Coordinates of N, CA and C in Angstrom, one line a residue:
X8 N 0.8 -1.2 0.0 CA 0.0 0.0 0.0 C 0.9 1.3 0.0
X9 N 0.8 2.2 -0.8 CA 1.5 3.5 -1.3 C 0.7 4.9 -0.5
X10 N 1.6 5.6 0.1 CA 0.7 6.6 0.8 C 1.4 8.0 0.4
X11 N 0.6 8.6 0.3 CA 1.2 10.0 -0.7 C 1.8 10.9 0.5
X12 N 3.0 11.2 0.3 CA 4.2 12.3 0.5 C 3.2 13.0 1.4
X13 N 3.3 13.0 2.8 CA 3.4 14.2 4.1 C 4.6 14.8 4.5
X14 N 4.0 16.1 5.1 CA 4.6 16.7 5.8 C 4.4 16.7 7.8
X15 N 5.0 16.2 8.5 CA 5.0 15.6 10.1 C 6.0 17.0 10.4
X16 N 5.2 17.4 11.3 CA 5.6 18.4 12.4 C 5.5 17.6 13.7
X17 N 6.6 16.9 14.6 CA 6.4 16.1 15.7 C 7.0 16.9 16.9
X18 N 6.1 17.0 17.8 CA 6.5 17.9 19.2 C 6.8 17.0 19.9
X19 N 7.7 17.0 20.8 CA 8.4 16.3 21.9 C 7.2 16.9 23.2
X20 N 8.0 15.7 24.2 CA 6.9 16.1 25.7 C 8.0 16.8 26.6
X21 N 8.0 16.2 28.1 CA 8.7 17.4 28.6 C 10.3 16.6 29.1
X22 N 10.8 17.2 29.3 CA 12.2 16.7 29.8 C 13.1 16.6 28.8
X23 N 12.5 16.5 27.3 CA 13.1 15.8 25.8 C 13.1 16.6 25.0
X24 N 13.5 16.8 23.8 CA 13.8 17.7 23.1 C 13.4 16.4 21.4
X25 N 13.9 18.1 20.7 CA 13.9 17.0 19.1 C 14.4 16.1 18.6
X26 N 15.8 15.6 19.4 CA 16.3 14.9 19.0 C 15.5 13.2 19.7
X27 N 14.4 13.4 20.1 CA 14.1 12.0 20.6 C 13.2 11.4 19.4
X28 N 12.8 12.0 18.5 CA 12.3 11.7 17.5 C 13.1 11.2 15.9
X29 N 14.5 11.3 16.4 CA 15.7 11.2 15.2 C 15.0 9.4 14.8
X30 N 14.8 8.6 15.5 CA 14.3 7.3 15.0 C 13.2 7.3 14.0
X31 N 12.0 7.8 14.9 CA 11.2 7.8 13.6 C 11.2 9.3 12.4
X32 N 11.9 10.1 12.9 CA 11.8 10.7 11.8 C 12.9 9.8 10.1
X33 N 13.8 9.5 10.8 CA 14.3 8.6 9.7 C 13.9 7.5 9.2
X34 N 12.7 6.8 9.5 CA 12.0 5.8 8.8 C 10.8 6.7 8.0
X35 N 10.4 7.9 8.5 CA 9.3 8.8 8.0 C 10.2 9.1 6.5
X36 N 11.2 9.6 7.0 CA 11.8 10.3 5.1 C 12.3 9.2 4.9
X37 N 12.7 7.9 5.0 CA 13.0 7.1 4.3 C 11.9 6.8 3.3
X38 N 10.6 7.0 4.1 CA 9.4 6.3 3.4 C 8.8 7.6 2.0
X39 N 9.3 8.6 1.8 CA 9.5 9.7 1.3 C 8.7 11.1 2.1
X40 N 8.5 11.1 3.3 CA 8.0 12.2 3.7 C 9.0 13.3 4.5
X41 N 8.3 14.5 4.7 CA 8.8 15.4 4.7 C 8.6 15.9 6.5
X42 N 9.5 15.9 7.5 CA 9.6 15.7 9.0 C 10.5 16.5 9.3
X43 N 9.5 17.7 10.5 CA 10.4 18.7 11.3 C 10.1 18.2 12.6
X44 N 10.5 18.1 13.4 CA 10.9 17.9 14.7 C 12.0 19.1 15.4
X45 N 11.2 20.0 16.1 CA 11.5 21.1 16.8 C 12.0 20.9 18.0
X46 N 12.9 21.8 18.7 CA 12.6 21.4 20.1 C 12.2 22.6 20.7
X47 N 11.5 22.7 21.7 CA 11.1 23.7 22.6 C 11.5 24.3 23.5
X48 N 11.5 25.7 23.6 CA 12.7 26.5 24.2 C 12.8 25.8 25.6
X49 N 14.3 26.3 25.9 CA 14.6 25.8 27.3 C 14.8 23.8 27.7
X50 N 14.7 23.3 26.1 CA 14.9 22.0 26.4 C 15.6 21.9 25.4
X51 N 16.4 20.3 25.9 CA 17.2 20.1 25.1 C 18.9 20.9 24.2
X52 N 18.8 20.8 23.3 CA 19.8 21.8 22.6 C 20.0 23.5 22.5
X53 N 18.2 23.7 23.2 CA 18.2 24.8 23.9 C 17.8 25.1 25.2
X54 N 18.5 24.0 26.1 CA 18.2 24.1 27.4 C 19.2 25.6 28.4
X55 N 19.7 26.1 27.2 CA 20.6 27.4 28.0 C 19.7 28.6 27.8
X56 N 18.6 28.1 27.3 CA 17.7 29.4 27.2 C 16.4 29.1 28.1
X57 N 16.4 28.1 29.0 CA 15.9 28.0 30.2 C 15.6 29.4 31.0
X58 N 14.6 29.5 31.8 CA 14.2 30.6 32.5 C 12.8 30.3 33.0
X59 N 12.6 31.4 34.1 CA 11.1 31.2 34.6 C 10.2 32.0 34.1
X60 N 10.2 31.8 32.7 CA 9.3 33.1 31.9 C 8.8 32.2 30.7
X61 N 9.5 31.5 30.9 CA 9.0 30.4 29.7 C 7.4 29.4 30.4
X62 N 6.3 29.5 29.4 CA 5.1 28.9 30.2 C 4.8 28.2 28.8
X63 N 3.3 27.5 28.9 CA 2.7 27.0 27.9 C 2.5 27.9 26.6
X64 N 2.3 29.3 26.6 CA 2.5 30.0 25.4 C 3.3 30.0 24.6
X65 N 4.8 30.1 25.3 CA 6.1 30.1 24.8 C 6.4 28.6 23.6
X66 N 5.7 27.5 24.2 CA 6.1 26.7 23.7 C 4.9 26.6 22.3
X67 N 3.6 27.2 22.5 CA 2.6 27.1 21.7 C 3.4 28.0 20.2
X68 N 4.0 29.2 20.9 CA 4.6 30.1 19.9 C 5.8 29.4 19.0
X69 N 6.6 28.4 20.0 CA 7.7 27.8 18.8 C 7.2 27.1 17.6
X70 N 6.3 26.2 18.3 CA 5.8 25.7 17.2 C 4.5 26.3 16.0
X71 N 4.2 27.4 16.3 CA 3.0 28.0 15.4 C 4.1 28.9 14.5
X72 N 5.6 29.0 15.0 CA 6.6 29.6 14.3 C 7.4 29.0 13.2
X73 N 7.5 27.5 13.7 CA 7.6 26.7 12.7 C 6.6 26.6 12.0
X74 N 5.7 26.5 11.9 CA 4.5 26.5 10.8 C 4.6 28.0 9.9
X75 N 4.7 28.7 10.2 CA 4.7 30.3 9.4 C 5.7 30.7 8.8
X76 N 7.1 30.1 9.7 CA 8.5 30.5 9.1 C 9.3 29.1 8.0
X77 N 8.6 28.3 7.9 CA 8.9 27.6 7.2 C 8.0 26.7 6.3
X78 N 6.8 28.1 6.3 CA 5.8 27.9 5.2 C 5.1 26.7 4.9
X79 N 5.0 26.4 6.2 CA 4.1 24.8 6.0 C 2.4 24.7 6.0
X80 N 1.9 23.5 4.7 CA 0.7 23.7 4.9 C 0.3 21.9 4.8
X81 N -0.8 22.0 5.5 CA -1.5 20.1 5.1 C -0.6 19.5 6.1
X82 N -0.1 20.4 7.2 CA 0.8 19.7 8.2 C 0.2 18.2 9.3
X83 N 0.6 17.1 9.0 CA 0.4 16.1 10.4 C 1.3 16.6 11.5
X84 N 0.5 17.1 12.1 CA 1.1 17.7 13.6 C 0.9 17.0 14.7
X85 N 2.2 16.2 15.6 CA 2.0 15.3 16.5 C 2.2 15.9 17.8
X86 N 2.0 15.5 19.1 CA 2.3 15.6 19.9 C 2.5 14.2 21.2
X87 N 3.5 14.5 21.4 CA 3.7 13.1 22.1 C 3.6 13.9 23.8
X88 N 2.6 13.4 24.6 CA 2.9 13.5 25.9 C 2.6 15.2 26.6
X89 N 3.8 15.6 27.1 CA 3.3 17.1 27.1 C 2.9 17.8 26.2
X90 N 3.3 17.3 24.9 CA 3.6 17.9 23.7 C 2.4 17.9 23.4
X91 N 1.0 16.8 24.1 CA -0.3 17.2 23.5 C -0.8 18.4 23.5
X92 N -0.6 19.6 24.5 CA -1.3 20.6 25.1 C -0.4 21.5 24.0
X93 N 0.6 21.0 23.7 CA 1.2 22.6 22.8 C 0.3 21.7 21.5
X94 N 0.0 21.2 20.7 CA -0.4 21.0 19.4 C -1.6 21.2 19.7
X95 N -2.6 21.4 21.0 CA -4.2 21.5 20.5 C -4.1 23.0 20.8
X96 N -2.7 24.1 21.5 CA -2.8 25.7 21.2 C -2.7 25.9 19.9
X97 N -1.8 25.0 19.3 CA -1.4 25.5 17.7 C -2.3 25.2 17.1
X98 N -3.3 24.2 17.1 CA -4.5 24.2 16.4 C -5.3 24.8 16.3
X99 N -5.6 25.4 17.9 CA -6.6 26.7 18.2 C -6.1 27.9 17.3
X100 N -5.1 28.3 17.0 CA -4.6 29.4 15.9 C -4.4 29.1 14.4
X101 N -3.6 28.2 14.0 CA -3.3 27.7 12.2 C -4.2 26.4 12.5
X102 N -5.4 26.3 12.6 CA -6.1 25.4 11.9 C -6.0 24.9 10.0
X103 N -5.9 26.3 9.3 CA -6.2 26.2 8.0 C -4.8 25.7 7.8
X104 N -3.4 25.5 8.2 CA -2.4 24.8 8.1 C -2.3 23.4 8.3
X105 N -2.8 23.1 9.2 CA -2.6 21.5 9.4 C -4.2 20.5 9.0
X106 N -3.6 19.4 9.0 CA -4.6 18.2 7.8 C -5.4 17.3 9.0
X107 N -4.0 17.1 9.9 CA -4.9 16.1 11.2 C -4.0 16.4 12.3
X108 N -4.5 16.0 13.1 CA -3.7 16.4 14.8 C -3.7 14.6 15.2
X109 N -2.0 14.5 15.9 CA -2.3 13.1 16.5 C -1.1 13.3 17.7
X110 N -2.5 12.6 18.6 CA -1.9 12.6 20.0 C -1.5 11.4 20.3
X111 N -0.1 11.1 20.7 CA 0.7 9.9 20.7 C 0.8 10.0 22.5
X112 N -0.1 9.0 23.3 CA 0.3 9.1 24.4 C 0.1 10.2 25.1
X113 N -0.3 10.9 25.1 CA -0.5 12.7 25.3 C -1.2 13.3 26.3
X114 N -1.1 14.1 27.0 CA -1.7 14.9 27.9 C -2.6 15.7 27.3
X115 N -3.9 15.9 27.5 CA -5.6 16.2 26.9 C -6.4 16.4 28.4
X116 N -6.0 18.1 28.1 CA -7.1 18.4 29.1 C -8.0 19.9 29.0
X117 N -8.8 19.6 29.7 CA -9.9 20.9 29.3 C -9.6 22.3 29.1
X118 N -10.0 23.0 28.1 CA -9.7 24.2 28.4 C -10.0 25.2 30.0
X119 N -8.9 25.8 30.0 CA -8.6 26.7 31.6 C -8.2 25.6 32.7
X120 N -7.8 24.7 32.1 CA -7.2 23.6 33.2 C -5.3 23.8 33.4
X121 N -4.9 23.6 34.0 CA -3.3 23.7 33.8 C -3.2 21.9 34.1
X122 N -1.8 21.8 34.1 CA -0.8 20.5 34.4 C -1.3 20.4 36.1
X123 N -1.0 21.5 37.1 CA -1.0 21.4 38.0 C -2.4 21.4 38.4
X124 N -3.3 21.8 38.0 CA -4.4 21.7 38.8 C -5.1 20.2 38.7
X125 N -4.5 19.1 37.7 CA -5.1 17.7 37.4 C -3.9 16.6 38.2
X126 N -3.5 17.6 38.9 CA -2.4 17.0 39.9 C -3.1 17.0 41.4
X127 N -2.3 15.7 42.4 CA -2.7 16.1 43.5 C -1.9 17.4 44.3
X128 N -2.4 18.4 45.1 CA -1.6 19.4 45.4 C -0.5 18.7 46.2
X129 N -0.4 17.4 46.7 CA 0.6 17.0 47.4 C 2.2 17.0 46.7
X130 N 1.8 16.7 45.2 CA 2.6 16.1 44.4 C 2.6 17.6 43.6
X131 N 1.8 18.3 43.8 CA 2.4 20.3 42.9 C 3.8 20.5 43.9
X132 N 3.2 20.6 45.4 CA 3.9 21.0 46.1 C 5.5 20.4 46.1
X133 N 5.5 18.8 45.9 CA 6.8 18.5 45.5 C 7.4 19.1 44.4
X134 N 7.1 19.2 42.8 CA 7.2 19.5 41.8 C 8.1 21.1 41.9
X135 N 7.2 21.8 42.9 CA 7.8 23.2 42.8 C 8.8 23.0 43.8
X136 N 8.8 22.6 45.0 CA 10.2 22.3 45.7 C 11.4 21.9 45.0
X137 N 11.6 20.9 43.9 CA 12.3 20.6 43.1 C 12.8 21.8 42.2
X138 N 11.9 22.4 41.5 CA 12.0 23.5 40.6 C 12.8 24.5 41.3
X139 N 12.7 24.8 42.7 CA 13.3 26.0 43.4 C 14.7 25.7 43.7
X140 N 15.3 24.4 43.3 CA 16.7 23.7 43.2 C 17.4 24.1 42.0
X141 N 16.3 24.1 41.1 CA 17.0 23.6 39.5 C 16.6 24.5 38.7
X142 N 15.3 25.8 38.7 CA 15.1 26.4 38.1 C 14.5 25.8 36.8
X143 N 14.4 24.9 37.0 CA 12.8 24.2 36.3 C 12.7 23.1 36.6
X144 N 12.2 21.5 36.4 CA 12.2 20.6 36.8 C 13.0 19.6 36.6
X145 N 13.5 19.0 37.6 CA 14.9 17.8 37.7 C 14.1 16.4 36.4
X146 N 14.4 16.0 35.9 CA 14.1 14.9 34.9 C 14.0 14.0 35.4
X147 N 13.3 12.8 34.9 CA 13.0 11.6 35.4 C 14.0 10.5 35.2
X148 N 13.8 9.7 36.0 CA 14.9 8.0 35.8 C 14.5 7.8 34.6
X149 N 15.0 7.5 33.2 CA 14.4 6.9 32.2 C 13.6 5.8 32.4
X150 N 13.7 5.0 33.4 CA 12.5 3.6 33.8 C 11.0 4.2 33.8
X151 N 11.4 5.1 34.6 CA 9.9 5.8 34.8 C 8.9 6.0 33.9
X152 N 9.8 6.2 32.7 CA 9.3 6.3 30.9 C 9.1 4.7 30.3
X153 N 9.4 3.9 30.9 CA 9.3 2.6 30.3 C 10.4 2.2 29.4
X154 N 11.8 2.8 29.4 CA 12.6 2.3 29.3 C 13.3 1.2 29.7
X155 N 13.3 -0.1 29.0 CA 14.5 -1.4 29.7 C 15.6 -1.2 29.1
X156 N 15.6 -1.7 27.7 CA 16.9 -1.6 26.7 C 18.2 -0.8 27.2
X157 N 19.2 -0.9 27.8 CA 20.4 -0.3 28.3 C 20.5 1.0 26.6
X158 N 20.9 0.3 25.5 CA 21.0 1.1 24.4 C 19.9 2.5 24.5
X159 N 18.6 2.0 24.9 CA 17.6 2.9 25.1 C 17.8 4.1 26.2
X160 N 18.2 2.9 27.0 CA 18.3 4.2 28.4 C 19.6 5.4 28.3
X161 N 20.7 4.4 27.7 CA 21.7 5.6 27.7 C 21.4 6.9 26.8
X162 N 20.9 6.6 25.9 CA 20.6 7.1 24.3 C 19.7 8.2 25.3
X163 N 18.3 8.1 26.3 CA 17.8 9.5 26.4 C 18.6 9.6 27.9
X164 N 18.7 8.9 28.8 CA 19.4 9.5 30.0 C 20.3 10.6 29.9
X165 N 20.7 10.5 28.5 CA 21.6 11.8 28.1 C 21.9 13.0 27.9
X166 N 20.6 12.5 27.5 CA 20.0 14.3 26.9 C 18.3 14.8 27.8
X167 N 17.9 13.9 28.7 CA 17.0 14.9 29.4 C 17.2 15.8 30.0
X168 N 16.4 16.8 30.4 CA 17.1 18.2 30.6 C 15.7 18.7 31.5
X169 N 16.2 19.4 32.4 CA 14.9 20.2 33.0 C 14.3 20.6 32.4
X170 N 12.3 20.9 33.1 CA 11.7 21.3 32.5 C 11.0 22.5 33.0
X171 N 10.9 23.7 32.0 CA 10.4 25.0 33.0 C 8.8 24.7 33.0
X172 N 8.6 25.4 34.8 CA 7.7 24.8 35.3 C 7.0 25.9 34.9
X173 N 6.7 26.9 34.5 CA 5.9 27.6 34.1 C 4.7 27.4 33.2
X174 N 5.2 26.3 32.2 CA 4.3 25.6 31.6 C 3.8 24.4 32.0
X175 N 3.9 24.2 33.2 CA 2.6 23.1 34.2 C 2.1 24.4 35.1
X176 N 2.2 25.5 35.3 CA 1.5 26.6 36.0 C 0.4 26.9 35.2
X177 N 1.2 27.1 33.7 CA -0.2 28.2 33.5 C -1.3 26.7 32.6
X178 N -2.6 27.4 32.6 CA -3.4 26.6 31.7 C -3.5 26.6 30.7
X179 N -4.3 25.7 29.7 CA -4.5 26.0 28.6 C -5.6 26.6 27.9
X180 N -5.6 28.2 26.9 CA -6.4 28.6 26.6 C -7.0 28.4 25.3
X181 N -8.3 28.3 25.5 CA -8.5 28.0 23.8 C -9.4 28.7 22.9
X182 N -9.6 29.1 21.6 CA -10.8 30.2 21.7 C -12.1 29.2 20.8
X183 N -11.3 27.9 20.6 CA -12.7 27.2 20.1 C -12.3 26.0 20.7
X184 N -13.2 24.8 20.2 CA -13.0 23.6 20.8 C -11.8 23.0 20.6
X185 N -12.0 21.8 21.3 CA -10.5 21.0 21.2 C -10.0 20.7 19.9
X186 N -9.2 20.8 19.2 CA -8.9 20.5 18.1 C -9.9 21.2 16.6
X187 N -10.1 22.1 17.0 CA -10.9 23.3 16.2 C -11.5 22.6 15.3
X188 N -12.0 21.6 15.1 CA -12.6 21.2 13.9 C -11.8 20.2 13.3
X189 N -10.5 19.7 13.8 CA -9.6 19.0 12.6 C -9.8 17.6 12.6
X190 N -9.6 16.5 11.7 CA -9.6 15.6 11.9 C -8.3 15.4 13.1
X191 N -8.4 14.0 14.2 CA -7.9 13.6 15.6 C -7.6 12.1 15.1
X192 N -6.6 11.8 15.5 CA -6.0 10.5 16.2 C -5.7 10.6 17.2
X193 N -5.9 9.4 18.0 CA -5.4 9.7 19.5 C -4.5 8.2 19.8
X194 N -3.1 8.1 19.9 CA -3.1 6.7 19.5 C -2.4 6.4 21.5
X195 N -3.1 5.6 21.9 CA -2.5 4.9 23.5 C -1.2 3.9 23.3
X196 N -0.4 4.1 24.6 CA 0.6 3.4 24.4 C 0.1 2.6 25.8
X197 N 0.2 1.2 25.5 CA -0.6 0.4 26.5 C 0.4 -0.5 27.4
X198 N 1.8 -0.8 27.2 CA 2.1 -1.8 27.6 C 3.8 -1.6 28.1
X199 N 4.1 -0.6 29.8 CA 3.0 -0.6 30.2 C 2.1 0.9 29.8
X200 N 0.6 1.0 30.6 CA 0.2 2.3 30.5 C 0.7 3.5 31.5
X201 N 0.8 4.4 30.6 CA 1.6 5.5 31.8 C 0.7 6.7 32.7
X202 N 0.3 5.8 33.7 CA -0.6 6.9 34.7 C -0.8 7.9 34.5
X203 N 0.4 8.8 34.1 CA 0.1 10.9 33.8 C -0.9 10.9 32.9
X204 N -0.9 10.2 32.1 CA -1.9 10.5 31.1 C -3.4 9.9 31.0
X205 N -3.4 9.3 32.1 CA -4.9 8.3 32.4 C -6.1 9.1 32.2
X206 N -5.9 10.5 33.5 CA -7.5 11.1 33.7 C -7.7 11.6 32.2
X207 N -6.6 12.6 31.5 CA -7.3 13.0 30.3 C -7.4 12.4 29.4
X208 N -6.9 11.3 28.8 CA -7.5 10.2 27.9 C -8.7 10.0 28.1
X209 N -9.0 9.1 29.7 CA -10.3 9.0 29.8 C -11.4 10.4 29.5
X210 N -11.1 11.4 29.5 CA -11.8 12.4 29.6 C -12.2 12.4 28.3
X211 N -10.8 12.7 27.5 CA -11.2 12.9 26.2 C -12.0 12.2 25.3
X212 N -11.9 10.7 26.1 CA -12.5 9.4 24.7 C -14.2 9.9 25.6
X213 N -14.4 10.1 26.7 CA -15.7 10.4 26.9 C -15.9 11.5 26.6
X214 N -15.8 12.4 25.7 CA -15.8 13.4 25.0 C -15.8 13.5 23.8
X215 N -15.0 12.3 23.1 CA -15.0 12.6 21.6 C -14.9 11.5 21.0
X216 N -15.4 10.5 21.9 CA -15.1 8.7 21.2 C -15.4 8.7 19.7
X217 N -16.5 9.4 19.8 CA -17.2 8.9 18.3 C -16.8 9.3 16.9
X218 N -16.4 10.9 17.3 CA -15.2 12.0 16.4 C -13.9 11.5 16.4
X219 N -13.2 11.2 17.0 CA -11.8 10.9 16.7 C -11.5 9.6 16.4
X220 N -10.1 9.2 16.1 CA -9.9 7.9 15.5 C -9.1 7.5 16.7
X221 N -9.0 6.0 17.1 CA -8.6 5.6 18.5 C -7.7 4.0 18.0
X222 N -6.8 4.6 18.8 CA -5.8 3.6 18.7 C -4.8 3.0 19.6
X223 N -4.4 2.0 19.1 CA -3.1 1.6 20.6 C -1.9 0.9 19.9
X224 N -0.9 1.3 21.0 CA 0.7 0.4 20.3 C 0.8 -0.7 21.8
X225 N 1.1 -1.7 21.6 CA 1.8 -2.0 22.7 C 3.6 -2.1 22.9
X226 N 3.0 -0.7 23.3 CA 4.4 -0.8 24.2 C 4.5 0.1 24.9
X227 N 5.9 0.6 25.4 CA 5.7 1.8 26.6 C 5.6 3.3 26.0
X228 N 5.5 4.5 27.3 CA 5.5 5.8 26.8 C 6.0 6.5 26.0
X229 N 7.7 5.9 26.1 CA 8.5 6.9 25.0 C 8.3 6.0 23.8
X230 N 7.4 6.4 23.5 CA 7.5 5.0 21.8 C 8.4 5.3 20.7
X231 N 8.4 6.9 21.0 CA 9.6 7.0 19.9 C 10.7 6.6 19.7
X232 N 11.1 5.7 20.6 CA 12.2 5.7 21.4 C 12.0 4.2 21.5
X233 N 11.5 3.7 21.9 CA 11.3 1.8 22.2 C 10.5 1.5 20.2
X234 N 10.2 2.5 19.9 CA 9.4 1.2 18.9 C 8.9 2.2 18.0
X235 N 10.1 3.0 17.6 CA 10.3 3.3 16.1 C 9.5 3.1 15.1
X236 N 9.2 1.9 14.7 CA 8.6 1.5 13.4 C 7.3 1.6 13.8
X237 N 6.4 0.9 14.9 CA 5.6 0.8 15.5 C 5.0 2.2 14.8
X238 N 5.5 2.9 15.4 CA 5.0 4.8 15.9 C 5.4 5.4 14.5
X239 N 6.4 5.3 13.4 CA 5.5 5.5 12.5 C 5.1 5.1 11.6
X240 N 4.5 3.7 11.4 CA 4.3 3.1 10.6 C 2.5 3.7 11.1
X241 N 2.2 3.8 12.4 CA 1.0 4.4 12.7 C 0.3 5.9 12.3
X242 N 1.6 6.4 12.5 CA 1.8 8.5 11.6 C 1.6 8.0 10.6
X243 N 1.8 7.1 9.4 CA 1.8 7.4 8.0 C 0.6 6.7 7.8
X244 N -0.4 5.2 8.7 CA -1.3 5.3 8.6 C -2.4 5.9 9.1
X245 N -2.1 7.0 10.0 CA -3.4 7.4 10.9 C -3.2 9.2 9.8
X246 N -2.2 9.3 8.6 CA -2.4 11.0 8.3 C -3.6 11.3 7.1

């Protein structure tokens, strides 16, 4: 089966940057498509531009920048994980730019909701304790992410990087519904499932079971990362 030439705009979640996507974006252009993978200020390759000014806007803005500044249209725009909440801002704005929205694992929550308020305050209160150390948030064990593979774990243990907490402070604002009208994939990573993401999945499929397209990989959180082919052999069927 032959699938005509996309363009994949893939947002990372938090701790990670663009380079966690280098797996599948090279089976994506091998297969002939066209794949930007950004990273988001203050992570990753630009983790020296870290600060506590950076919120969920900031990051909505990188990527609605990539879409403008490099003249993209008919975009599959992903978001893995944190990365859900910045692709349903950029939808709320360049709708008439992108083709479908897919949420790989992803954080999905109501508009005027933040990160922290779907948190218990026991576990905000840690969150920001840590932050007031590191000036945004200390990164996780790779296990935590469902990493086994030693090749795996070294490959991101490497490059996770704090995350500014400013964008689990503020909420998300939207000026129409969730995904403004676009066609939705939502694809679950089941095996195992990663708790952060439980309440708003459940939210969302009781929300929009019947509108969006619904899916699962088995395997863990970072799929980009454990199961490459998996994840996009799913992008090039779910665009």
């Amino acid at each position: 089966m032959t699938h005509t030439p996309c363009t994949y705009v893939l947002v990372h979640g938090a701790w990670h940057g663009g380079w966690c996507w280098s797996r599948v974006a090279e089976r994506l252009r091998s297969a002939g498509h066209r794949v930007f993978a950004p990273t988001l200020t203050g992570l990753g390759e630009r983790s020296h531009l870290l600060s506590s000014s950076i919120n969920l806007d900031t990051f909505i803005q990188d990527i609605h920048n990539v879409l403008i500044w490099e003249d993209l249209h008919d975009v599959v725009l992903v978001g893995h994980s944190f990365g859900g909440l910045v692709i349903s801002g950029v939808a709320d704005q360049l709708a008439n730019r992108i083709q479908r929205l897919v949420y790989l694992d992803a954080f999905l929550l109501p508009p005027g909701i933040s990160t922290f308020d779907s948190l218990p305050p026991e576990t905000v209160a840690k969150i920001e304790q840590r932050a007031t150390a590191t000036g945004g948030i200390l990164p996780p064990r790779p296990t935590t992410l469902g990493l086994e593979a030693e090749e795996d774990i070294r490959f991101v243990q490497d490059r996770l990087t704090p995350h500014p907490i400013g964008s689990y402070r503020q909420a998300l604002s939207l000026e129409h519904y969730l995904g403004n009208g676009l066609p939705i994939t939502h694809i679950r990573c089941t095996q195992p499932a990663f708790p952060a993401v439980a309440a708003g999945q459940a939210w969302a499929k009781g929300m929009y079971k019947s509108k969006w397209r619904w899916a699962e990989l088995p395997c863990s959180h970072d799929a980009m990362v454990v199961a490459p082919d998996l994840v996009a052999q799913a992008l090039i069927t779910n665009a």
